Short mmCIF file of C-alpha atoms and ligand atoms in Angstrom, two decimals:
data_model
loop_
_atom_site.label_atom_id
_atom_site.label_comp_id
_atom_site.label_asym_id
_atom_site.label_seq_id
_atom_site.Cartn_x
_atom_site.Cartn_y
_atom_site.Cartn_z
CA MET A 28 85.56 73.98 10.14
CA LYS A 29 87.96 73.45 6.96
CA ASN A 30 88.14 69.64 8.02
CA LEU A 31 84.23 69.56 8.08
CA VAL A 32 84.23 71.73 4.43
CA ARG A 33 86.45 68.98 3.01
CA PHE A 34 84.18 65.95 4.59
CA PHE A 35 81.16 66.99 3.02
CA LEU A 36 83.23 67.45 -0.34
CA VAL A 37 84.60 64.13 -0.14
CA ILE A 38 80.75 62.57 0.83
CA ALA A 39 79.44 64.66 -2.13
CA VAL A 40 82.14 63.83 -5.10
CA SER A 41 81.91 60.24 -3.82
CA SER A 42 78.27 60.13 -4.47
CA ALA A 43 78.28 61.78 -7.49
CA LEU A 44 80.76 59.15 -8.56
CA ILE A 45 78.48 56.06 -7.47
CA LEU A 46 75.61 57.43 -8.95
CA ILE A 47 77.47 57.89 -12.50
CA ALA A 48 79.05 54.44 -11.74
CA ILE A 49 74.98 52.84 -11.24
CA SER A 50 73.80 54.01 -14.30
CA SER A 51 76.26 53.55 -16.33
CA LEU A 52 75.87 49.93 -15.37
CA ASN A 53 72.50 50.34 -16.08
CA SER A 54 73.37 51.18 -19.84
CA SER A 55 75.51 48.45 -20.10
CA GLN A 56 73.14 45.62 -18.58
CA GLY A 57 71.08 46.78 -21.46
CA TYR A 58 68.08 49.19 -19.75
CA SER A 59 66.75 51.30 -22.52
CA GLY A 60 65.28 54.35 -22.78
CA GLY A 61 66.73 56.95 -24.60
CA ASN A 62 68.05 55.84 -27.58
CA THR A 63 68.11 52.47 -27.17
CA LEU A 64 65.66 49.89 -27.40
CA THR A 65 65.28 46.52 -25.80
CA VAL A 66 63.95 43.37 -27.47
CA TYR A 67 62.74 40.20 -25.71
CA ASN A 68 62.24 37.51 -28.51
CA TRP A 69 62.24 33.75 -28.44
CA GLY A 70 65.99 32.12 -29.22
CA ASP A 71 66.68 31.68 -32.94
CA TYR A 72 63.65 33.84 -34.07
CA ILE A 73 65.26 36.69 -35.78
CA ASP A 74 67.64 37.64 -39.00
CA PRO A 75 70.73 39.18 -36.66
CA ALA A 76 71.01 41.94 -39.99
CA LEU A 77 67.72 42.81 -39.63
CA ILE A 78 68.56 44.26 -36.02
CA LYS A 79 71.74 45.98 -37.50
CA LYS A 80 69.41 47.34 -40.67
CA PHE A 81 67.16 48.94 -37.80
CA GLU A 82 69.73 50.49 -35.58
CA LYS A 83 71.58 51.96 -39.13
CA GLU A 84 68.06 53.30 -40.22
CA THR A 85 66.95 54.70 -36.89
CA GLY A 86 70.19 55.33 -35.03
CA ILE A 87 68.25 53.46 -32.48
CA LYS A 88 70.74 51.02 -30.33
CA VAL A 89 68.96 47.50 -29.79
CA ILE A 90 69.85 45.21 -27.10
CA TYR A 91 68.46 41.61 -27.16
CA GLU A 92 67.64 39.10 -24.93
CA THR A 93 66.08 35.64 -25.42
CA PHE A 94 63.57 33.58 -24.01
CA ASP A 95 62.52 29.65 -24.44
CA SER A 96 59.09 29.45 -23.02
CA ASN A 97 56.32 31.65 -22.66
CA GLU A 98 56.00 31.02 -19.05
CA ALA A 99 59.32 32.05 -18.59
CA MET A 100 59.11 35.43 -20.43
CA MET A 101 56.12 36.11 -18.49
CA THR A 102 57.51 35.71 -15.03
CA LYS A 103 60.70 38.42 -16.00
CA ILE A 104 58.08 40.65 -17.06
CA GLN A 105 55.61 40.24 -14.00
CA GLN A 106 58.56 40.26 -11.89
CA GLY A 107 59.45 44.03 -12.63
CA GLY A 108 63.24 45.01 -12.58
CA THR A 109 63.29 44.75 -16.42
CA THR A 110 62.51 47.58 -19.33
CA TYR A 111 61.54 45.26 -21.92
CA ASP A 112 60.80 47.69 -25.02
CA VAL A 113 58.88 45.21 -27.37
CA ALA A 114 57.97 40.81 -26.53
CA VAL A 115 57.22 38.31 -28.78
CA PRO A 116 54.82 35.70 -26.67
CA SER A 117 52.34 33.40 -28.19
CA GLU A 118 48.41 33.65 -28.27
CA TYR A 119 47.38 32.22 -25.24
CA THR A 120 49.64 34.66 -23.29
CA ILE A 121 48.82 37.43 -25.11
CA ASP A 122 45.26 36.77 -23.28
CA LYS A 123 46.98 36.47 -20.15
CA MET A 124 48.99 39.32 -20.21
CA ARG A 125 46.49 41.79 -21.21
CA HIS A 126 44.43 40.45 -18.69
CA GLU A 127 47.02 41.00 -16.15
CA ASN A 128 47.61 44.66 -17.40
CA LEU A 129 51.30 43.78 -18.47
CA LEU A 130 50.52 45.31 -21.57
CA ILE A 131 50.48 48.98 -23.30
CA PRO A 132 47.78 49.48 -26.56
CA LEU A 133 49.42 50.00 -29.93
CA ASP A 134 49.43 53.04 -31.68
CA TYR A 135 48.06 52.56 -35.37
CA THR A 136 48.93 56.14 -36.55
CA LYS A 137 52.29 54.81 -36.10
CA LEU A 138 51.92 51.30 -37.48
CA PRO A 139 51.14 51.80 -41.81
CA ASN A 140 52.98 48.94 -42.56
CA LEU A 141 50.35 46.30 -40.76
CA LYS A 142 48.24 46.86 -44.27
CA ASN A 143 50.62 43.72 -44.94
CA ILE A 144 49.38 41.64 -42.64
CA ASP A 145 46.63 38.91 -43.59
CA LYS A 146 43.57 39.75 -42.76
CA ARG A 147 43.13 36.19 -41.87
CA PHE A 148 45.93 36.73 -38.36
CA MET A 149 44.11 39.74 -37.01
CA ASP A 150 41.02 40.38 -34.97
CA LEU A 151 41.77 36.99 -33.44
CA PRO A 152 39.91 35.69 -29.83
CA PHE A 153 43.30 36.46 -27.96
CA ASP A 154 43.20 40.27 -28.53
CA PRO A 155 40.45 41.17 -30.20
CA ASP A 156 40.90 44.45 -32.70
CA ASN A 157 44.61 43.63 -32.04
CA GLN A 158 44.93 46.35 -29.53
CA TYR A 159 48.12 45.12 -28.17
CA SER A 160 49.42 43.35 -30.46
CA VAL A 161 50.58 42.00 -34.12
CA PRO A 162 51.23 39.06 -35.98
CA TYR A 163 55.08 37.83 -36.46
CA PHE A 164 55.01 34.07 -37.74
CA TRP A 165 52.79 31.25 -37.17
CA GLY A 166 52.63 27.59 -36.91
CA THR A 167 51.65 24.02 -35.98
CA VAL A 168 53.01 21.79 -34.02
CA GLY A 169 53.65 18.37 -35.40
CA ILE A 170 56.10 15.26 -35.71
CA VAL A 171 59.21 15.83 -37.95
CA TYR A 172 60.49 12.13 -39.22
CA ASN A 173 63.41 10.53 -41.32
CA PRO A 174 61.39 7.68 -43.31
CA SER A 175 64.68 6.48 -43.97
CA LYS A 176 65.45 5.31 -40.65
CA LEU A 177 62.12 3.92 -39.83
CA ASN A 178 62.05 1.46 -42.89
CA GLY A 179 60.38 3.80 -44.82
CA LYS A 180 57.30 4.15 -42.02
CA LYS A 181 55.16 6.53 -42.40
CA ILE A 182 54.12 8.81 -39.30
CA THR A 183 50.46 10.07 -39.71
CA SER A 184 49.33 9.63 -35.77
CA TRP A 185 50.11 10.81 -32.39
CA ASN A 186 50.36 7.40 -31.06
CA ASP A 187 52.49 5.88 -33.48
CA LEU A 188 55.07 7.57 -31.37
CA TRP A 189 54.58 4.43 -28.90
CA ALA A 190 55.94 1.63 -31.18
CA PRO A 191 58.05 -0.57 -29.36
CA ASP A 192 60.90 -0.08 -31.95
CA LEU A 193 61.27 3.59 -31.47
CA LYS A 194 63.45 3.06 -28.12
CA ASN A 195 65.35 6.46 -27.41
CA GLU A 196 64.46 7.63 -31.14
CA ILE A 197 62.41 10.58 -30.21
CA LEU A 198 62.91 14.29 -29.01
CA LEU A 199 60.58 16.37 -27.81
CA ILE A 200 60.53 20.44 -27.78
CA ASP A 201 60.73 21.52 -23.80
CA GLY A 202 57.36 22.81 -23.82
CA ALA A 203 54.48 22.09 -21.32
CA ARG A 204 51.51 22.70 -23.38
CA GLU A 205 52.54 21.26 -26.50
CA VAL A 206 54.04 17.70 -24.91
CA MET A 207 50.84 17.71 -22.91
CA GLY A 208 49.24 18.39 -25.78
CA MET A 209 50.00 15.58 -27.34
CA GLY A 210 49.48 13.09 -24.45
CA LEU A 211 45.80 14.40 -24.42
CA ASN A 212 45.46 14.90 -28.58
CA SER A 213 46.85 10.87 -28.82
CA LEU A 214 43.90 9.96 -26.27
CA GLY A 215 41.45 11.79 -27.97
CA TYR A 216 40.73 15.15 -26.02
CA SER A 217 41.10 18.52 -26.81
CA LEU A 218 44.41 20.51 -26.29
CA ASN A 219 42.31 23.24 -23.69
CA ASP A 220 40.75 20.52 -21.78
CA THR A 221 40.99 21.24 -18.35
CA ASN A 222 39.12 18.16 -16.77
CA LYS A 223 41.61 16.86 -13.91
CA GLU A 224 41.34 13.35 -14.60
CA HIS A 225 41.95 13.72 -18.43
CA LEU A 226 45.13 15.64 -17.77
CA LEU A 227 46.51 13.05 -15.39
CA GLU A 228 45.49 9.96 -18.07
CA ALA A 229 47.49 12.08 -20.21
CA LYS A 230 50.62 12.89 -18.04
CA ASN A 231 50.26 8.72 -17.00
CA LYS A 232 50.02 7.95 -20.86
CA LEU A 233 53.50 10.44 -21.75
CA ASP A 234 54.74 8.29 -18.79
CA THR A 235 54.27 5.14 -20.81
CA LEU A 236 56.21 7.05 -23.56
CA THR A 237 59.53 7.31 -21.74
CA PRO A 238 61.92 4.45 -22.66
CA ASN A 239 61.16 6.15 -26.35
CA VAL A 240 62.17 10.04 -25.52
CA LYS A 241 65.48 10.25 -25.99
CA ALA A 242 66.01 13.62 -24.50
CA ILE A 243 63.37 16.73 -23.95
CA VAL A 244 65.26 19.64 -25.18
CA GLY A 245 65.14 23.32 -26.77
CA ASP A 246 66.46 24.75 -30.21
CA GLU A 247 69.20 22.56 -29.96
CA ILE A 248 66.50 20.56 -31.51
CA LYS A 249 67.20 21.31 -34.90
CA MET A 250 70.51 20.76 -35.08
CA LEU A 251 69.86 16.94 -33.43
CA MET A 252 67.41 16.55 -35.73
CA ALA A 253 69.45 17.33 -38.99
CA ASN A 254 71.99 15.56 -37.83
CA GLU A 255 69.95 12.12 -37.36
CA GLU A 256 70.59 11.99 -33.76
CA ALA A 257 67.20 10.61 -33.68
CA SER A 258 64.64 9.43 -36.03
CA ILE A 259 61.69 11.48 -34.73
CA GLY A 260 60.98 15.10 -33.31
CA LEU A 261 58.08 16.85 -31.55
CA VAL A 262 58.23 20.27 -33.02
CA TRP A 263 56.81 23.93 -34.17
CA SER A 264 56.80 23.61 -37.87
CA GLY A 265 58.84 26.47 -37.72
CA ASP A 266 61.79 24.52 -36.43
CA ALA A 267 60.99 21.30 -39.16
CA SER A 268 61.35 23.63 -42.24
CA GLU A 269 64.94 24.88 -41.18
CA ILE A 270 65.87 21.07 -40.07
CA MET A 271 64.48 19.54 -43.34
CA SER A 272 66.59 22.53 -45.18
CA GLU A 273 69.37 21.13 -43.25
CA ASN A 274 68.57 17.70 -44.16
CA GLU A 275 66.19 16.33 -47.38
CA HIS A 276 65.50 12.93 -46.19
CA LEU A 277 63.21 14.44 -42.86
CA ASP A 278 59.76 15.17 -43.55
CA TYR A 279 57.29 16.91 -41.09
CA VAL A 280 53.59 15.71 -40.57
CA VAL A 281 50.58 16.78 -38.65
CA PRO A 282 49.35 13.97 -37.16
CA LYS A 283 45.52 13.11 -37.79
CA GLU A 284 44.28 13.34 -34.39
CA GLY A 285 44.77 17.45 -34.85
CA SER A 286 47.44 19.19 -33.35
CA ASN A 287 47.82 22.85 -32.32
CA LEU A 288 47.53 26.11 -34.55
CA TRP A 289 49.89 28.71 -32.80
CA PHE A 290 50.65 32.61 -33.49
CA ASP A 291 53.52 34.36 -31.90
CA ASN A 292 52.80 37.71 -31.88
CA MET A 293 54.52 41.43 -31.42
CA VAL A 294 53.58 43.30 -28.03
CA ILE A 295 54.95 46.49 -25.93
CA PRO A 296 55.18 45.57 -22.05
CA LYS A 297 53.90 47.22 -19.20
CA THR A 298 57.97 47.57 -18.82
CA ALA A 299 58.62 49.61 -21.71
CA LYS A 300 60.67 52.90 -21.91
CA ASN A 301 61.05 53.76 -25.29
CA ILE A 302 57.79 53.08 -26.71
CA ASP A 303 58.51 55.41 -29.48
CA GLY A 304 61.18 52.83 -30.12
CA ALA A 305 59.17 50.38 -30.09
CA GLN A 306 56.56 51.46 -32.27
CA LYS A 307 59.43 51.48 -34.86
CA PHE A 308 61.04 48.63 -34.28
CA ILE A 309 57.30 46.74 -35.34
CA ASN A 310 56.45 48.70 -38.10
CA PHE A 311 59.99 47.92 -39.43
CA MET A 312 59.20 44.41 -38.97
CA LEU A 313 56.39 44.56 -40.93
CA ASP A 314 57.83 46.01 -44.25
CA PRO A 315 57.26 43.24 -46.67
CA LYS A 316 60.67 42.83 -47.52
CA VAL A 317 62.12 42.89 -43.79
CA ALA A 318 59.84 40.25 -43.54
CA ALA A 319 60.35 37.92 -46.15
CA GLN A 320 64.31 38.49 -45.20
CA ASN A 321 63.59 37.57 -41.55
CA THR A 322 61.47 34.55 -43.08
CA GLU A 323 64.04 32.80 -45.42
CA TYR A 324 66.17 33.41 -42.61
CA VAL A 325 63.93 31.92 -39.09
CA GLY A 326 61.94 29.21 -41.66
CA TYR A 327 58.84 29.97 -39.57
CA SER A 328 55.50 30.85 -41.93
CA THR A 329 54.83 34.66 -42.28
CA PRO A 330 51.09 35.95 -41.59
CA ASN A 331 52.83 38.75 -43.97
CA LYS A 332 50.70 38.22 -47.13
CA ALA A 333 53.01 41.27 -48.77
CA ALA A 334 56.26 39.61 -48.20
CA LEU A 335 54.80 36.14 -50.11
CA LYS A 336 56.07 37.29 -52.94
CA PHE A 337 59.96 38.09 -51.86
CA LEU A 338 60.15 34.35 -51.10
CA PRO A 339 60.55 31.30 -53.18
CA LYS A 340 57.78 29.53 -54.65
CA ASP A 341 58.26 26.45 -53.10
CA VAL A 342 58.65 27.82 -49.67
CA VAL A 343 54.99 29.43 -49.58
CA ASN A 344 53.53 26.68 -51.97
CA ASP A 345 54.84 24.00 -49.19
CA LYS A 346 51.28 22.95 -47.89
CA ARG A 347 53.06 21.21 -44.95
CA PHE A 348 53.99 24.80 -43.31
CA TYR A 349 51.49 27.13 -45.14
CA PRO A 350 48.89 24.76 -44.50
CA SER A 351 45.15 26.28 -46.02
CA PRO A 352 42.49 27.52 -44.21
CA GLU A 353 40.55 24.59 -44.00
CA LEU A 354 42.98 22.41 -42.86
CA THR A 355 43.65 24.95 -39.93
CA LYS A 356 39.98 25.00 -38.78
CA LYS A 357 40.49 22.15 -38.17
CA LEU A 358 43.32 22.44 -35.88
CA GLU A 359 43.07 23.86 -31.71
CA VAL A 360 44.79 27.42 -30.54
CA TYR A 361 45.67 27.47 -27.16
CA GLU A 362 43.50 29.50 -25.12
CA ASN A 363 44.06 31.10 -21.68
CA LEU A 364 42.89 28.27 -19.37
CA GLY A 365 43.48 30.68 -16.56
CA LYS A 366 45.97 30.40 -13.85
CA LYS A 367 45.04 27.13 -11.98
CA ASN A 368 44.71 25.12 -14.66
CA LEU A 369 47.96 26.67 -16.83
CA ALA A 370 49.79 25.68 -12.87
CA TYR A 371 48.71 21.93 -13.15
CA TYR A 372 49.74 21.47 -16.81
CA ASN A 373 53.02 22.60 -15.85
CA GLU A 374 53.07 20.68 -12.66
CA LEU A 375 52.30 17.70 -14.74
CA PHE A 376 54.68 18.21 -17.38
CA LEU A 377 57.39 18.57 -14.64
CA GLN A 378 56.19 15.33 -13.27
CA PHE A 379 56.90 13.94 -16.32
CA LYS A 380 59.80 14.95 -16.90
CA MET A 381 60.98 14.05 -13.41
CA HIS A 382 59.54 10.09 -14.19
CA ARG A 383 62.05 10.23 -17.21
CA LYS A 384 65.00 10.31 -14.61
N1 SPD B 161 62.96 29.22 -31.98
C1 SPD B 161 61.66 29.93 -31.98
C2 SPD B 161 60.57 29.19 -31.57
C3 SPD B 161 59.45 29.71 -31.66
C4 SPD B 161 58.28 29.20 -31.14
N2 SPD B 161 57.11 29.75 -31.14
C5 SPD B 161 56.31 28.56 -30.73
C6 SPD B 161 55.07 28.87 -29.82
C7 SPD B 161 53.67 28.24 -29.79
N3 SPD B 161 52.83 28.62 -28.61
#
């Protein structure tokens, strides 16, 4: 009998120890809830000092993870097994996420700083009434280039990139819609085209750009362009602004055929465990001084109107990065084209990447 009691005691103690081990493993892997908050953002997209400031002000510990594409971010959230409290998708992905019931509506009583956002960035078609998302950064897609390495030649058109003397001179950001978009725009098609023949035509045209493409890369495009490893880069405007602050020989242009106007917004995914903390974090990022500090650090354009007065005049007056509403009206915002069409864009982009090998 004594042995039986000892046996059950050993089982009970070991189970308790296993449970403690699992729970401490979870917290060390960044599972939020309680007094932690898990933020899932693009790489190089926040001033780390602001995370520290938020932690100090609120006593909430931030676990910070990054992604490099909307597709990767959304797949991770769909798969479950994560506890992201705040994420920062772009517009067409926000539309997808709200339709797939992956987002929690925001509580505006907890977001007083929302008043600081310029009204032109609110209530956009991908999230009517901003039920699920609030603006973080915005910008365009364009070409950063080095005129001194191009004999002073100016780049104005997507088609300039196909010049035979640009062999191995182009870096492309690793984004399916951005690269396919360049192919589509260069042919005069819309960035939201779903005509299969047009999409295939765009991919075939991209294949002919291959000799000029040095590499398809992620955030390292900034370092490579600033170090003059290539003379042309397909980039998001904020990356161009950061590259140009490192190397003043470079310039940025939105090609004359048109391009993409994009918006990255903060959301609370269904995976959230600390909704109150998420609202606090979003409200913190909307503070004008915080937004200005973040803008100076990251280099992207802020939608926070009240933050503009804390930023250098030459930054906010630079029409390449703060284009006028008249110009932005001529650009296209990516639409949520539906699962099948988006999968086709991704498949063609993958084929283009394989074609290079
Ligand atoms: N390194 C930060 C990159 C953020 C880019 N977001 C732009 C998305 C456009 N669809």
